[in-house]
Coordinates of C-alpha atoms and ligand atoms in Angstrom, one line a residue:
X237 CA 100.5 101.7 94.4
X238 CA 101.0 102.4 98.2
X239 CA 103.8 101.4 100.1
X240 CA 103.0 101.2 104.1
X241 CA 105.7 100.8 106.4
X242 CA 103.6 98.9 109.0
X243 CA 105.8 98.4 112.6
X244 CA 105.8 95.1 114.5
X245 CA 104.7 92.8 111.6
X246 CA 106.3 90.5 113.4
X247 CA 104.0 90.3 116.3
X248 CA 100.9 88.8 116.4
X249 CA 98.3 91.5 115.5
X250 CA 100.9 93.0 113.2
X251 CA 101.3 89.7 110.9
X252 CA 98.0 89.5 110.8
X253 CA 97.4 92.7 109.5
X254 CA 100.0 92.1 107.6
X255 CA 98.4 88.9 105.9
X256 CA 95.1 90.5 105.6
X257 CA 96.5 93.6 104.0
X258 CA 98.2 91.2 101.5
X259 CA 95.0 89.9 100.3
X260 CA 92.6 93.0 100.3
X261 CA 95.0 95.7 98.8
X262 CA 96.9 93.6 95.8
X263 CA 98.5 96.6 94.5
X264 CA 100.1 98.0 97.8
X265 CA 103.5 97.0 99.5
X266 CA 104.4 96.6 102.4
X267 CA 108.1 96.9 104.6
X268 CA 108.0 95.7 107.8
X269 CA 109.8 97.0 110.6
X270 CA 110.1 94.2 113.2
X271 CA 113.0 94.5 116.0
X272 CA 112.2 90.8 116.3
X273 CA 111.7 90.7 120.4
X274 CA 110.4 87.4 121.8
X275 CA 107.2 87.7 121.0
X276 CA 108.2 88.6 117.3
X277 CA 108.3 85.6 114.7
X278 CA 109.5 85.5 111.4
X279 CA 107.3 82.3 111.1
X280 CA 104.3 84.3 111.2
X281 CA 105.3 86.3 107.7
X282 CA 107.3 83.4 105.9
X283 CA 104.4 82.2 103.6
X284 CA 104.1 86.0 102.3
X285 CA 105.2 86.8 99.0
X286 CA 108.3 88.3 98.9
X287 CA 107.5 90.8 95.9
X288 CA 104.6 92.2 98.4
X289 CA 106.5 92.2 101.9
X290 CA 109.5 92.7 103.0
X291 CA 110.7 92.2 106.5
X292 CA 113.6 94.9 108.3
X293 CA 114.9 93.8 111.3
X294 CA 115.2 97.0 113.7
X295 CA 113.7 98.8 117.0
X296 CA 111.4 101.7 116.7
X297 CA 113.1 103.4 119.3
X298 CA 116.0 103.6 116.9
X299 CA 115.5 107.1 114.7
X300 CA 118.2 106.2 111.8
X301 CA 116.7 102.6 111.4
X302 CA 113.1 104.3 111.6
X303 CA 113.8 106.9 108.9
X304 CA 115.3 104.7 106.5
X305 CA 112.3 101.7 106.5
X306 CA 110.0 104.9 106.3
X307 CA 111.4 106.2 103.1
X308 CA 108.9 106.3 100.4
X309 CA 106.2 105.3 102.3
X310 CA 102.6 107.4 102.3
X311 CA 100.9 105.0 105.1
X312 CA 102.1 104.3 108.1
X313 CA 100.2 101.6 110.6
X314 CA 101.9 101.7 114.0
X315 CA 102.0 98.2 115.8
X316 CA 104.9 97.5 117.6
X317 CA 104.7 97.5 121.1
X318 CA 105.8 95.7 124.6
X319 CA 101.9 94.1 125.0
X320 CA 102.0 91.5 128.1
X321 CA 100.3 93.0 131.5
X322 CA 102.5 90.3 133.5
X323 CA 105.5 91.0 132.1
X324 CA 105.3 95.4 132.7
X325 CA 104.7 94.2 136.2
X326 CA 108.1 92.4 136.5
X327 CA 110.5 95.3 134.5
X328 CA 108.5 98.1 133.3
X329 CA 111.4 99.4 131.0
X330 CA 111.3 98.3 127.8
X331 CA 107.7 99.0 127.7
X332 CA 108.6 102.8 128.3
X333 CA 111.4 102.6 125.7
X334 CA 109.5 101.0 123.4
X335 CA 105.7 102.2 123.8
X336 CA 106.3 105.8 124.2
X337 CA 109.9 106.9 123.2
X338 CA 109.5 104.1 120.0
X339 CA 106.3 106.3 119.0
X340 CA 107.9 109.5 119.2
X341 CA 110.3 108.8 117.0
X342 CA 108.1 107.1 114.4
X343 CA 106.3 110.3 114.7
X344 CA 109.4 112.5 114.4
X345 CA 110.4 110.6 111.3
X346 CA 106.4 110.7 109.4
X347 CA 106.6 114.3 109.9
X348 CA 109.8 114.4 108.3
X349 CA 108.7 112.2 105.4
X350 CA 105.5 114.0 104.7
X351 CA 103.8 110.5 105.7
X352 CA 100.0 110.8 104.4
X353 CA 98.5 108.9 107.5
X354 CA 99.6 107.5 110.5
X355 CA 97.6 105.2 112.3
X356 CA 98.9 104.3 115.8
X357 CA 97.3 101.2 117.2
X358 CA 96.2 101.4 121.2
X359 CA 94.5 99.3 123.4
X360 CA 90.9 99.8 125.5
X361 CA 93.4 99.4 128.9
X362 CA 94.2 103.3 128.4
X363 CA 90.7 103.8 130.1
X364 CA 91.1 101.5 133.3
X365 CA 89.0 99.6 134.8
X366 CA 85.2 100.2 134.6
X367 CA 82.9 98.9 137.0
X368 CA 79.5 99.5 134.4
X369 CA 78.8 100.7 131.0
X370 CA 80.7 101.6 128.1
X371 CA 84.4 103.5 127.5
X372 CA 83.7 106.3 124.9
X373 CA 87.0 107.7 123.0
X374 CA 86.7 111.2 124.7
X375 CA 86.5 109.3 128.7
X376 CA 89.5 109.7 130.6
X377 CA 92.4 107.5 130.4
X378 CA 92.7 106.3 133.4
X379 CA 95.8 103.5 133.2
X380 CA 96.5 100.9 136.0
X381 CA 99.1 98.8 135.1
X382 CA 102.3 100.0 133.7
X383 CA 102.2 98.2 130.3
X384 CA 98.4 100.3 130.3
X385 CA 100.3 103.6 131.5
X386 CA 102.9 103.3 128.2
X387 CA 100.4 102.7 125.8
X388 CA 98.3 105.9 127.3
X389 CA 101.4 107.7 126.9
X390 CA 101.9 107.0 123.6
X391 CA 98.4 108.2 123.3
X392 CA 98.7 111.4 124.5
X393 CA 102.1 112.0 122.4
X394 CA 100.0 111.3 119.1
X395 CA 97.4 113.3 120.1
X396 CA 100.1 115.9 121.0
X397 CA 101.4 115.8 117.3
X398 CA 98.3 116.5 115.9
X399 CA 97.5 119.0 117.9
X400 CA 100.7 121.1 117.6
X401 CA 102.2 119.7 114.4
X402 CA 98.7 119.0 112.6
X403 CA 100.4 115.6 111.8
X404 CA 98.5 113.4 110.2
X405 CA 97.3 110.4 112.9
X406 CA 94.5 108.6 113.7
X407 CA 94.4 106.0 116.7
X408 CA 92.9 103.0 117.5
X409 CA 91.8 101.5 121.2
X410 CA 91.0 97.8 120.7
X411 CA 90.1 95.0 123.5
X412 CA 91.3 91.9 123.7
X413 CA 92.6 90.2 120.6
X414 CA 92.7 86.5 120.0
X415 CA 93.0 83.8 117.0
X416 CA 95.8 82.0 115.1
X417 CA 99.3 83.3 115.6
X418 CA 99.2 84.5 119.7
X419 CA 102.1 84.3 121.5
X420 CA 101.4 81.1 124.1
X421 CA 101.9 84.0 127.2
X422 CA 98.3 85.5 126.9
X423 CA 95.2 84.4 128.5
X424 CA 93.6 82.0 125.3
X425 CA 96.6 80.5 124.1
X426 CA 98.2 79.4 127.7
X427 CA 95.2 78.0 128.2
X428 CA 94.3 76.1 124.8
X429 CA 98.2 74.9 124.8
X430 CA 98.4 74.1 128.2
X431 CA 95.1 72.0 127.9
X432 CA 96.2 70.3 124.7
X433 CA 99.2 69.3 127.2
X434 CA 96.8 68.4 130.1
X435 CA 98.6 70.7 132.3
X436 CA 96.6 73.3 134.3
X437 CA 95.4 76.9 133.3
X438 CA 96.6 79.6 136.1
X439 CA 93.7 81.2 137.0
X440 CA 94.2 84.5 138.2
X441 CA 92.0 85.3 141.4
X442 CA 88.5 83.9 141.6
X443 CA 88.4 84.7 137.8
X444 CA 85.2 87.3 137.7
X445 CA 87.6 89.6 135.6
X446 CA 85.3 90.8 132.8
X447 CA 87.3 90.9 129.2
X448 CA 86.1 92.0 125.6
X449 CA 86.5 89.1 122.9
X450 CA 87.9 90.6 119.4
X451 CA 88.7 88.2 116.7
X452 CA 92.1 88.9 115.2
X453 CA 91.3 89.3 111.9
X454 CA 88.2 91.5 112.7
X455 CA 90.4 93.8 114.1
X456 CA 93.1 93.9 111.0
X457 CA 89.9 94.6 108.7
X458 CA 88.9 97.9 111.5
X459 CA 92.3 98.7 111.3
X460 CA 92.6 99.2 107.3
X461 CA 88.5 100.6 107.7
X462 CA 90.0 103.3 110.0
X463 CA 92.8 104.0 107.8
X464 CA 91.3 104.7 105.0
X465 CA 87.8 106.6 106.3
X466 CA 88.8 107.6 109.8
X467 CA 89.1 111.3 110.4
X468 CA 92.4 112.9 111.0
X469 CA 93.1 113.3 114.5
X470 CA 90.3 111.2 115.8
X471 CA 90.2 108.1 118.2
X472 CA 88.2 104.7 117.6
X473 CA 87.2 102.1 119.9
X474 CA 87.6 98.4 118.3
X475 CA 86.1 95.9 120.3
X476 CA 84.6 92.5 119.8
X477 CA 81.3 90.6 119.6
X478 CA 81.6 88.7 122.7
X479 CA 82.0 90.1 126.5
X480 CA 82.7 87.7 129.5
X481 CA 84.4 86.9 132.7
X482 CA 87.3 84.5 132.7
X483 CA 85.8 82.2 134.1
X484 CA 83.0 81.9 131.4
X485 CA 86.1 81.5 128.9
X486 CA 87.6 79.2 130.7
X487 CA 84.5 76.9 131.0
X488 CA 83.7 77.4 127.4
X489 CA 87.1 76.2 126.0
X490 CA 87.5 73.3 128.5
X491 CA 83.8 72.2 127.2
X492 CA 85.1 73.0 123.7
X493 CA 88.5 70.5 124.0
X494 CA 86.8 68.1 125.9
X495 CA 88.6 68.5 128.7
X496 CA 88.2 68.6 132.6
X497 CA 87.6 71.3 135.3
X498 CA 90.3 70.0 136.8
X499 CA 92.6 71.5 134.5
X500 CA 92.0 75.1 136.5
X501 CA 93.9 76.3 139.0
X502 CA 93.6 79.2 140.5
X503 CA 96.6 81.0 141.8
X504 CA 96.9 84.3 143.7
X505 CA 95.7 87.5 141.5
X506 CA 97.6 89.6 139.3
X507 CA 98.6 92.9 141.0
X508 CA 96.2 96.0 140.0
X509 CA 94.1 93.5 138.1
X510 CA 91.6 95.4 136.3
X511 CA 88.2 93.9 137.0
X512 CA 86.1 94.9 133.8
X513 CA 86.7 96.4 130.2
X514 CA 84.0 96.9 127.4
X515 CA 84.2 99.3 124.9
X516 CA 81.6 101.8 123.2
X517 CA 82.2 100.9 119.6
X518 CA 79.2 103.3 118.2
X519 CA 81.8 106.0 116.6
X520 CA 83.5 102.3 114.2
X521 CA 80.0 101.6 113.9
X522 CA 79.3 105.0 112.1
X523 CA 82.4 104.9 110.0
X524 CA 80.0 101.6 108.3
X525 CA 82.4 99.0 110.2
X526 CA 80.6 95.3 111.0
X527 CA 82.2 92.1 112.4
X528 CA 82.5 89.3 110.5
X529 CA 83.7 86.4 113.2
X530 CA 81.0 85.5 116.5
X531 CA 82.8 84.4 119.3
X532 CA 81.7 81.2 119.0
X533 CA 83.4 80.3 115.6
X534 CA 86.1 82.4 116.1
X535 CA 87.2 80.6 119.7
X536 CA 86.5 77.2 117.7
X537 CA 88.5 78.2 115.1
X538 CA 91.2 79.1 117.0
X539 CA 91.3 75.3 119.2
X540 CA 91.4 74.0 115.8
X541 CA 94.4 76.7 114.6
X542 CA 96.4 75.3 117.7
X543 CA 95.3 71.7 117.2
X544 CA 97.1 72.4 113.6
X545 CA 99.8 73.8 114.6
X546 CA 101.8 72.3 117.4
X547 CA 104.8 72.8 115.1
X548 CA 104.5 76.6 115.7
X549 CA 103.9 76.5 119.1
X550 CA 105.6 73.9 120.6
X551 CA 109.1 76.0 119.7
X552 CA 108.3 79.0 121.6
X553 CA 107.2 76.9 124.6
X554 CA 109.8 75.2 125.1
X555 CA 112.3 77.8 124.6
X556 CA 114.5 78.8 127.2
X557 CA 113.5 82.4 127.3
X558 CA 109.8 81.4 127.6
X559 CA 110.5 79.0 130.7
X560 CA 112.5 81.1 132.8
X561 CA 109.4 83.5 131.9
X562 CA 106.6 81.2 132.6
X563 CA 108.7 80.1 136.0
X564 CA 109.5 83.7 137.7
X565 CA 105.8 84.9 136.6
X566 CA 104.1 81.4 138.6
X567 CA 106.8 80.3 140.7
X568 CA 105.0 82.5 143.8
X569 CA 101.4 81.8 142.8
Ligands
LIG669 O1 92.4 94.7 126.5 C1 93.4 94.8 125.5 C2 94.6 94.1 126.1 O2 94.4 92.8 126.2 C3 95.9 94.4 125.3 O3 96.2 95.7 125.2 C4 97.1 93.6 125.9 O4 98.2 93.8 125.1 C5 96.7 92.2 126.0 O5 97.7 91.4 126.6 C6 95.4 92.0 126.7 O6 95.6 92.3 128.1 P1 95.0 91.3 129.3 O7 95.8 91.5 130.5 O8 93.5 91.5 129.4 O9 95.3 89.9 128.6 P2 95.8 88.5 129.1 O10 95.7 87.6 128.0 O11 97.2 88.7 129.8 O12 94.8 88.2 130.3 C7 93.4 88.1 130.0 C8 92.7 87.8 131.3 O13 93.1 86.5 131.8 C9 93.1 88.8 132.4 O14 92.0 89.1 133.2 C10 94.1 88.1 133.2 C11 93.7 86.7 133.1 N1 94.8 85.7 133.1 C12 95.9 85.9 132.3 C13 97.0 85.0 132.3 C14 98.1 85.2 131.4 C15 94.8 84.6 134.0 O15 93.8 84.5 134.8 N2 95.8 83.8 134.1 C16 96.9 83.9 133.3 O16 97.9 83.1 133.4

């Protein structure tokens, strides 16, 4: 009966992990250690059964809080994070505290605890930008934004612990996530909100930036795949089944709602916008991983998910935190 401490459960990759692990694994628990930031929701757990999950409110970063959620649990699957590009750009901070020091002491505290495995879950932004081809696990990381330059941090600690204290980690690069549950500051669900609102998309530059589509729930079944065959000390790519430039997206889910070009706008670029991600996703591919979602149903799916539930969305927009956000971040462009 495995007990996994999984951090950032919260969040929206994490609860969705969280959900799926419910359903695959019925014998293991699960604490989750959730400092509850913005872009954590207790709304995203609160259907879970209690007996199965149970949520701890405190920050990674904090070492007593961290060893005491961690105690008697084998597994540990390593979410928590500061996530959003735009945000790093504004105040790089938290995403330093969080990302890097946050990891260190999880790692501190799995040593101590004799933690079985440890997966820490990255992002394919650790490479850079790539003009052509594929990002392999061994390429350099070559980070460009400072939310990118945490999370390769964080990397480079983990790999650091195995190296010199043969702990037992494996981590996990994935592209860009999206599907139910996703915080209304990213990419798809600004867009699918603010056309349900009939209010325009902010598109960022002439919109040729190249992205990697990865349904949510795809990459919370890689994640427990890699947990459980992955090889100590190793790195996998996770990407999706769909790879496209923004403005492909954007067309596609306007088509999708039925709504008009019109609802783009296209304001000034982000700074150090990376022009093009994709993944090399051979080595998952090996290990016997294989999608379950195309893009297409997933990105329908996900309309519908928002369609359905205005009543979680519709909060977090409107609260003041997100509009001071939403105004300092577009105010210039
Ligand atoms: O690639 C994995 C990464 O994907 C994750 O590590 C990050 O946590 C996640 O936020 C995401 O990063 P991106 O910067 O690619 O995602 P975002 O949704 O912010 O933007 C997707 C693309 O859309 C990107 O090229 C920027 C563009 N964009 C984004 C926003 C928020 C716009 O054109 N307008 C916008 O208002």
């Amino acid at each position: 009966m495995p007990k996994v401490l999984v951090t950032g459960g919260l969040g929206f990759i994490g609860s969705n992990f969280v959900r799926h692990l419910i359903a695959a694994r019925p014998s293991w628990t699960i604490v989750n250690l959730d400092a509850r930031t913005y872009a954590g929701n207790p709304a995203n757990v609160a259907d879970l059964p209690k007996s199965r999950h149970r949520w701890i409110k405190g920050d990674i970063a904090d070492a007593k809080a961290v060893d005491k959620a961690m105690a008697g649990c084998e597994l540990v699957v390593h979410f928590a994070a500061e996530t959003h590009v735009d945000r790093s750009i504004l105040d790089a901070s938290a995403f330093l505290k969080t990302n890097v020091i946050g990891t260190q002491v999880l790692l501190d505290a799995a040593l101590r605890r004799k933690v079985r495995r440890f997966l820490h879950v990255s992002t394919d932004e650790v490479y850079g930008s790539i003009p052509k081809g594929l990002s392999k696990e061994g390429d350099l990381l070559e980070p460009n934004s400072p939310y990118a330059a945490s999370k390769a941090a964080s990397d480079l600690v983990v790999r650091s612990y195995f190296v010199t204290h043969r702990a037992p980690v494996i981590t996990t690069r994935a592209s860009n996530n999206y599907g139910p549950y996703q915080y209304p500051e990213k990419a798809l669900p600004l867009m699918i909100t603010n056309f349900m609102e009939d209010r325009p998309f902010p598109m960022y530059g002439d919109g040729r930036q190249v992205r990697d589509w990865l349904h949510v729930q795809d990459h919370a079944r890689a994640i427990l795949h890699v947990l459980e065959k992955g090889a100590l000390g190793d790195v996998y790519n996770i990407g999706g089944s769909y790879t496209c430039e923004n403005r492909e997206l954007i067309s596609k889910v306007l088509e999708l709602m039925g709504k008009d070009a019109r609802l783009v706008a296209r304001v000034e670029d982000r700074k150090g916008h990376d022009r093009r991600y994709a993944l090399d996703c051979g080595k998952l591919k090996r290990l016997g991983f294989r999608h379950a979602y195309d893009f297409e149903r997933g990105l329908r799916e996900t309309i519908a998910w928002y369609r359905a539930h205005e009543a979680w969305w519709r909060p977090l927009k409107t609260a003041g935190g997100y509009r001071s956000y939403y105004k300092t971040q577009y105010r210039k462009k």
